[in-house]
Amino acid sequence: MAMKRIFLLGALLLAAAVHSKADEGMWLPSLISQRIADMQAKGLKLSAEDLYSVNSSSLKDAIVLFGSGCTGELVSDEGLLFTNHHCGYSFIQSHSSVEHDYLKDGFWALNRSEELPNPGLTVRFLERMDDVTALVLKGVTSKLDQEKQAALIKKNIDNIVQKESNKEKGITAQVNALYYGNQYFLYVFKVYRDVRLVGAPPSSIGKFGGETDNWMWPRHTGDFSIFRIYADKNGNPADYSPDNIPLRPKKSFTISRSGVKEGDFTFVYGCPGSTQEYVHSEDVRYIQDVSDPEKIALRTIRLNLMKKYMDQSQAVRIQYSSKYASVANAWKKWQGEEKGLRKNRVVPVKQDYEARFEAWAAGTRFEGITQRLAQLYAARNPIFRAYEYYRETVLTIEKLQMARNPRFNKKDYYQPIDEEIFVAMMTAFDQSLDDVYKPQFFLDRRGQYSSMEAWKDAVFASEDEAKALADALNDFFYASIAPPVAELNQSINLVYRDYMQGQMEFERERSFYPDANLTLRVAYGHVKGYRPADAIYYQPVSTLRGIIEKDNPDIFDYNIPQALRDIYNEGGYEDQPVCFLATNHTTGGNSGSPVLNAEGNLIGINFDRVWEGTMSDLVFDPEICRNISLDVRYLLFIIDKIGHAGYLLDEMHFAE
Ligand code: ARG
Ligand code: GLU
């Protein structure tokens, strides 16, 4: 049974290797030969071996997973690396103080000895990836029950990982399931842990436009920062040491200064985090009608409370700017996603697809699978809603986090915000969830206090009271909410394993790509504007002129450095390109990814998507889904004109 399944999938994936109509997809680098003809037809001048090879150096050797959730790319033979400003943000922040405010003023190491180490920061190079499906599914048959199957799969994976990891120092391995466990890949990485900060623009450039412009076009953010990877004398990973030397990478990108124009072929090579392109209409309906709207409403309350105090005090604004940004980021994305799902009628379109699927599946082993999924979602959604509520309400209260975590960072804490958040979030939690989802301690205390205000006063007056409430909520969440959610999700995923096969057999001429899972992928498309609404067309390239148009010393997010105004006023820089749009299919994790032209030269750094297209995590609409990249020429301009760090350009390679 299991063997049959593997064989079948291989055949289906090969059958799918035809031209795709749209620029949708995040493709596996090691199987890029299946896409290369389509890429070349659309403009690529490279071969599959240029993109991915285990025997000789290829573009994949110039790309890293930066930290835990971003991408970075090598741009010199001395370990120099580009990523986004928002990816380097916490490291830049950790080096900042009142005397040296690198977030505000920017930072430029004048020489190697000024580069700043970042304990805890790692970068991972992919050495190779292999299809290990047969090894992972060895001995797994449908005669075993679900739990035994899962246990055997886990054991097989552990064996593979252990064998690979012990081969060489600095090597780590992992096995990831693709297509809901229809295919498994081994990923072998080399992990470097001495990574130093080399340069960053001031936030007024690197975060220009702040939350107002986030997820939006036209965009003018110089969202980059620069790091350098260090290794021991033999080029191997090592802990930080002043004796370490800059890494000589197997490969680094050549930078193109010839720019982009509408229609140009581009591709993005990076680590997209998570997508769900093949899910059932019931999951989309839950996201669109329940999850997104409720989470947006809860975050609106928290953001308004933070903003009220941030507007009153400069000190509070600094303390909460990072927290505000992270709450606002997903909040804004969900709004675009919900709107996009509705506008594209994704639920009815999927329902129609499921009806056609079932008509086709009648009499096969796939019959009834979509109904089974609908039933499982009906069972999961109420408790999953409770799970999401915990995470968006009571678990966000800092007082309760502090009560359980002695290492909580109190430096960036402002109690009046937290007190108001306590009252608002505890109230929302209590009013929106059935009592079965609440711990007995919560119900008891609720009966004792005359109001939520009174309860709040007691919690903020007594460490014991805070700890008792925090423990009760956390214990209940981890004992009674999270486990059933995990179990139901596991059952759902098992059904998806079959549904995925069914979809592949049902649509034999469709190109299937695996959902994103923070492993290396290739997305390709072309530079293109879009129509966000009736009568509006957005051009795909923004310029310095637009920065000057937005410039406003009275608005924090639009107050550019005086030096940039002065340069502009000299004249001649109006058309300096800043950002551009393309149709590449990307998601969170692709931040910092190299954006490449037909020759494979670096033309930009990916950092965002347009708001109207954020439903691409569920459904990609080629009309409206766009990734946003920083034009590498703006990065070079800022290094030179604002950072006065033109010496960094000396180690980069430029295409003529
Ligand atoms: N929206 C981008 C991403 O998802 C950038 C986020 C950081 N920038 C910000 N203004 N919050 O991560
Ligand atoms: N800014 C996102 C990141 O940090 C990329 C935007 C997206 O496509 O979700 O990965």
Coordinates of C-alpha atoms in Angstrom, one line a residue, residues 294-623:
E294 CA -11.9 38.0 15.3
K295 CA -8.1 38.3 15.5
I296 CA -8.2 41.6 13.7
A297 CA -10.8 43.0 16.1
L298 CA -8.8 41.9 19.2
R299 CA -5.6 43.3 17.8
T300 CA -7.3 46.6 16.9
I301 CA -8.2 47.0 20.6
R302 CA -4.6 46.3 21.7
L303 CA -3.1 48.5 19.0
N304 CA -5.4 51.4 20.0
L305 CA -4.4 51.1 23.6
M306 CA -0.7 51.0 22.8
K307 CA -1.0 53.9 20.4
K308 CA -2.9 56.1 23.0
Y309 CA 0.1 56.0 25.3
M310 CA 2.7 56.0 22.6
D311 CA 1.3 59.3 21.2
Q312 CA 1.5 60.8 24.7
S313 CA 5.2 60.0 25.4
Q314 CA 8.3 59.7 23.3
A315 CA 9.8 57.3 25.8
V316 CA 6.8 55.0 25.6
R317 CA 6.8 55.2 21.9
I318 CA 10.4 53.8 21.8
Q319 CA 9.6 51.2 24.4
Y320 CA 6.6 49.8 22.5
S321 CA 7.6 50.4 18.8
S322 CA 8.9 46.9 18.3
K323 CA 5.9 45.3 20.1
Y324 CA 3.5 47.5 18.2
A325 CA 5.1 46.6 14.8
S326 CA 4.8 42.9 15.4
V327 CA 1.2 43.1 16.5
A328 CA 0.4 45.4 13.6
N329 CA 2.1 43.3 11.0
A330 CA -0.1 40.2 11.1
W331 CA -3.2 42.4 11.9
K332 CA -2.8 44.3 8.6
K333 CA -2.0 41.2 6.6
W334 CA -5.1 39.4 7.8
Q335 CA -7.2 42.4 6.7
G336 CA -5.8 42.1 3.2
E337 CA -6.2 38.4 3.3
E338 CA -9.9 38.4 4.4
K339 CA -10.7 41.0 1.8
G340 CA -8.9 39.1 -1.0
L341 CA -10.6 35.8 -0.1
R342 CA -14.0 37.4 -0.3
K343 CA -13.3 39.3 -3.5
N344 CA -12.0 36.1 -5.2
R345 CA -15.0 34.1 -3.9
V346 CA -12.5 31.5 -2.7
V347 CA -15.0 29.6 -0.6
P348 CA -17.6 29.1 -3.3
V349 CA -14.9 28.4 -5.9
K350 CA -13.5 25.7 -3.6
Q351 CA -16.9 24.3 -2.8
D352 CA -17.5 23.9 -6.5
Y353 CA -14.1 22.2 -7.0
E354 CA -15.0 19.8 -4.2
A355 CA -18.3 18.9 -5.8
R356 CA -16.5 18.2 -9.1
F357 CA -13.9 16.2 -7.2
E358 CA -16.5 14.1 -5.5
A359 CA -18.3 13.4 -8.8
W360 CA -15.0 12.2 -10.2
A361 CA -14.1 10.3 -7.1
A362 CA -17.3 8.2 -6.9
G363 CA -16.4 4.6 -6.6
T364 CA -12.7 5.2 -5.9
R365 CA -10.8 5.2 -2.7
F366 CA -11.1 9.0 -2.7
E367 CA -14.9 9.0 -2.5
G368 CA -16.3 11.0 0.4
I369 CA -12.9 12.5 1.4
T370 CA -14.1 16.1 1.2
Q371 CA -17.1 15.3 3.4
R372 CA -14.7 13.7 5.9
L373 CA -12.6 16.8 6.0
A374 CA -15.7 19.0 6.5
Q375 CA -16.7 16.8 9.5
L376 CA -13.2 17.1 10.9
Y377 CA -13.2 20.8 10.6
A378 CA -16.6 21.0 12.3
A379 CA -15.1 19.1 15.2
R380 CA -11.9 21.1 15.3
N381 CA -13.1 24.7 14.7
P382 CA -14.7 25.4 18.1
I383 CA -11.7 24.3 20.1
F384 CA -9.3 25.8 17.6
R385 CA -11.2 29.1 18.0
A386 CA -10.6 28.9 21.7
Y387 CA -7.0 28.1 21.1
E388 CA -6.6 31.2 19.0
Y389 CA -8.5 33.3 21.5
Y390 CA -6.1 32.3 24.3
R391 CA -3.2 33.3 22.2
E392 CA -4.7 36.6 21.2
T393 CA -6.2 37.6 24.6
V394 CA -5.0 36.3 28.0
L395 CA -1.6 35.1 26.8
T396 CA -0.7 38.6 25.5
I397 CA -1.0 40.2 29.0
E398 CA 2.5 41.1 30.0
K399 CA 1.8 41.0 33.7
L400 CA 0.9 37.4 33.5
Q401 CA 4.0 36.6 31.3
M402 CA 6.2 38.3 33.9
A403 CA 4.6 36.4 36.7
R404 CA 5.8 33.1 35.2
N405 CA 9.0 34.3 33.5
P406 CA 11.7 35.8 35.8
R407 CA 13.7 36.8 32.7
F408 CA 11.0 38.9 31.2
N409 CA 12.4 42.1 29.7
K410 CA 11.1 44.8 32.1
K411 CA 13.0 47.6 30.4
D412 CA 10.4 47.9 27.7
Y413 CA 7.4 47.6 30.0
Y414 CA 4.8 50.3 30.6
Q415 CA 2.3 49.2 33.2
P416 CA -0.6 51.6 32.3
I417 CA -0.8 50.0 28.8
D418 CA -0.7 46.5 30.2
E419 CA -3.5 47.3 32.8
E420 CA -5.8 48.5 30.1
I421 CA -4.9 45.5 27.9
F422 CA -5.7 43.2 30.9
V423 CA -9.2 44.6 31.3
A424 CA -10.0 44.5 27.6
M425 CA -8.5 41.1 26.8
M426 CA -9.9 39.4 29.9
T427 CA -13.3 40.8 29.1
A428 CA -13.1 39.6 25.5
F429 CA -11.9 36.2 26.6
D430 CA -14.7 35.8 29.1
Q431 CA -17.5 37.1 26.9
S432 CA -16.5 35.3 23.7
L433 CA -15.7 31.8 24.9
D434 CA -17.9 29.3 26.5
D435 CA -17.1 28.5 30.1
V436 CA -16.0 24.9 29.2
Y437 CA -12.8 26.5 27.7
K438 CA -11.9 28.3 31.0
P439 CA -10.1 26.9 34.0
Q440 CA -12.0 26.5 37.2
F441 CA -9.8 29.0 38.9
F442 CA -10.9 31.7 36.4
L443 CA -14.6 30.9 37.0
D444 CA -14.1 31.0 40.8
R445 CA -12.3 34.3 40.8
R446 CA -14.8 35.8 38.4
G447 CA -17.5 35.1 40.9
Q448 CA -15.5 36.8 43.7
Y449 CA -14.6 40.2 42.0
S450 CA -17.2 42.8 41.5
S451 CA -15.8 43.9 38.2
M452 CA -13.0 43.3 35.7
E453 CA -11.4 46.5 37.0
A454 CA -11.4 45.1 40.6
W455 CA -9.9 41.9 39.3
K456 CA -7.2 43.9 37.5
D457 CA -6.4 45.9 40.6
A458 CA -5.9 42.8 42.6
V459 CA -3.7 41.1 40.0
F460 CA -1.5 44.2 39.7
A461 CA -1.3 44.6 43.4
S462 CA -0.3 41.1 44.3
E463 CA 2.4 39.0 42.7
D464 CA 0.7 35.9 44.1
E465 CA -2.6 36.8 42.6
A466 CA -0.9 37.4 39.2
K467 CA 1.0 34.1 39.4
A468 CA -2.0 32.1 40.3
L469 CA -4.0 33.5 37.4
A470 CA -1.1 33.1 35.0
D471 CA -0.5 29.5 36.1
A472 CA -4.2 28.6 35.9
L473 CA -4.6 30.0 32.4
N474 CA -1.3 28.5 31.1
D475 CA -1.9 25.1 32.6
F476 CA -5.4 24.9 31.2
F477 CA -4.2 26.0 27.8
Y478 CA -1.4 23.5 27.6
A479 CA -3.3 20.6 29.2
S480 CA -6.8 21.0 27.8
I481 CA -6.8 23.2 24.8
A482 CA -3.5 22.7 22.8
P483 CA -3.4 18.9 22.9
P484 CA -6.9 18.2 21.4
V485 CA -6.1 20.9 18.8
A486 CA -2.9 19.1 17.9
E487 CA -4.6 15.8 17.8
L488 CA -7.4 17.0 15.5
N489 CA -4.9 18.7 13.3
Q490 CA -3.0 15.5 13.0
S491 CA -6.1 13.6 12.0
I492 CA -6.9 16.3 9.4
N493 CA -3.4 16.1 8.0
L494 CA -3.7 12.3 7.6
V495 CA -6.8 12.8 5.5
Y496 CA -5.0 15.5 3.5
R497 CA -2.3 13.0 2.6
D498 CA -5.0 11.1 0.7
Y499 CA -6.8 14.2 -0.5
M500 CA -3.5 15.6 -1.9
Q501 CA -3.1 12.4 -4.0
G502 CA -6.7 12.6 -5.0
Q503 CA -6.3 16.2 -6.2
M504 CA -3.2 15.2 -8.2
E505 CA -5.0 12.3 -9.9
F506 CA -8.1 14.5 -10.5
E507 CA -6.1 17.3 -12.1
R508 CA -3.4 15.5 -14.0
E509 CA -2.3 18.5 -16.1
R510 CA -2.0 20.9 -13.2
S511 CA 1.5 21.7 -11.8
F512 CA 1.5 20.9 -8.1
Y513 CA 4.2 22.4 -5.8
P514 CA 4.5 21.6 -2.1
D515 CA 3.3 24.1 0.4
A516 CA 6.0 26.3 1.9
N517 CA 7.8 25.0 5.0
L518 CA 10.7 27.4 5.5
T519 CA 13.0 25.4 3.2
L520 CA 14.7 26.7 0.1
R521 CA 12.4 27.4 -2.9
V522 CA 12.5 29.1 -6.3
A523 CA 9.6 31.3 -7.4
Y524 CA 9.6 33.0 -10.7
G525 CA 7.7 35.7 -12.5
H526 CA 8.1 39.1 -14.0
V527 CA 8.2 42.8 -13.1
K528 CA 4.6 44.0 -13.2
G529 CA 2.2 46.6 -11.9
Y530 CA -1.4 45.9 -10.9
R531 CA -4.9 47.3 -10.6
P532 CA -5.8 47.5 -6.9
A533 CA -9.2 48.9 -7.6
D534 CA -11.4 50.2 -10.4
A535 CA -9.7 53.0 -12.4
I536 CA -6.3 52.7 -10.6
Y537 CA -3.2 51.2 -12.1
Y538 CA 0.0 50.9 -10.0
Q539 CA 3.2 51.3 -11.8
P540 CA 5.8 48.7 -10.8
V541 CA 8.7 51.0 -9.9
S542 CA 9.0 53.7 -7.2
T543 CA 11.6 56.4 -7.0
L544 CA 13.3 58.9 -4.7
R545 CA 10.8 61.5 -6.0
G546 CA 8.1 59.6 -4.0
I547 CA 10.2 59.7 -0.8
I548 CA 10.4 63.5 -1.1
E549 CA 6.6 63.6 -1.8
K550 CA 6.0 61.6 1.5
D551 CA 8.7 63.4 3.5
N552 CA 7.1 65.2 6.5
P553 CA 9.2 66.2 9.5
D554 CA 6.1 66.2 11.7
I555 CA 5.2 62.6 11.1
F556 CA 7.7 60.2 12.6
D557 CA 7.5 57.5 9.9
Y558 CA 8.0 60.0 7.1
N559 CA 10.7 62.2 8.6
I560 CA 13.8 61.4 6.4
P561 CA 17.3 62.3 7.3
Q562 CA 18.3 65.8 6.4
A563 CA 21.2 64.4 4.4
L564 CA 18.7 62.7 2.0
R565 CA 16.9 66.0 1.5
D566 CA 20.1 67.8 0.8
I567 CA 21.2 65.2 -1.8
Y568 CA 17.8 65.4 -3.5
N569 CA 18.0 69.2 -3.6
E570 CA 21.4 69.0 -5.3
G571 CA 19.3 67.7 -8.2
G572 CA 19.8 64.8 -10.6
Y573 CA 18.5 62.0 -8.3
E574 CA 14.7 62.4 -8.9
D575 CA 14.6 59.1 -10.8
Q576 CA 16.7 57.1 -8.4
P577 CA 14.8 53.8 -8.2
V578 CA 13.8 52.6 -4.8
C579 CA 11.4 49.6 -4.9
F580 CA 9.7 47.4 -7.5
L581 CA 6.9 45.0 -7.9
A582 CA 6.9 41.5 -9.5
T583 CA 4.6 38.5 -9.8
N584 CA 6.8 36.1 -7.8
H585 CA 4.9 33.9 -5.4
T586 CA 6.4 34.6 -1.9
T587 CA 5.4 34.6 1.7
G588 CA 6.8 35.4 5.2
G589 CA 10.3 34.0 5.4
N590 CA 11.1 35.2 2.0
S591 CA 12.1 38.5 3.6
G592 CA 15.7 39.2 2.6
S593 CA 15.6 36.8 -0.3
P594 CA 17.7 37.6 -3.4
V595 CA 15.6 38.8 -6.3
L596 CA 17.5 37.9 -9.5
N597 CA 17.3 38.7 -13.2
A598 CA 17.5 36.4 -16.2
E599 CA 21.3 36.1 -15.8
G600 CA 21.0 35.2 -12.1
N601 CA 22.4 38.5 -11.0
L602 CA 21.1 40.3 -8.0
I603 CA 18.7 43.1 -8.8
G604 CA 16.8 43.4 -5.5
I605 CA 16.0 42.1 -2.0
N606 CA 12.5 40.8 -1.4
F607 CA 10.8 42.3 1.7
D608 CA 7.0 42.4 1.4
R609 CA 3.9 41.6 -0.6
V610 CA 1.1 44.0 -1.6
W611 CA -1.9 44.0 0.9
E612 CA -4.5 43.2 -1.7
G613 CA -2.7 40.0 -2.6
T614 CA -1.9 38.5 0.8
M615 CA -4.5 35.8 0.3
S616 CA -1.8 34.2 -1.8
D617 CA -0.9 32.0 1.2
L618 CA -4.2 30.2 0.3
V619 CA -4.9 31.2 -3.3
F620 CA -2.6 32.9 -5.8
D621 CA -4.3 35.4 -8.1
P622 CA -1.9 36.4 -10.8
E623 CA -3.9 39.6 -11.4

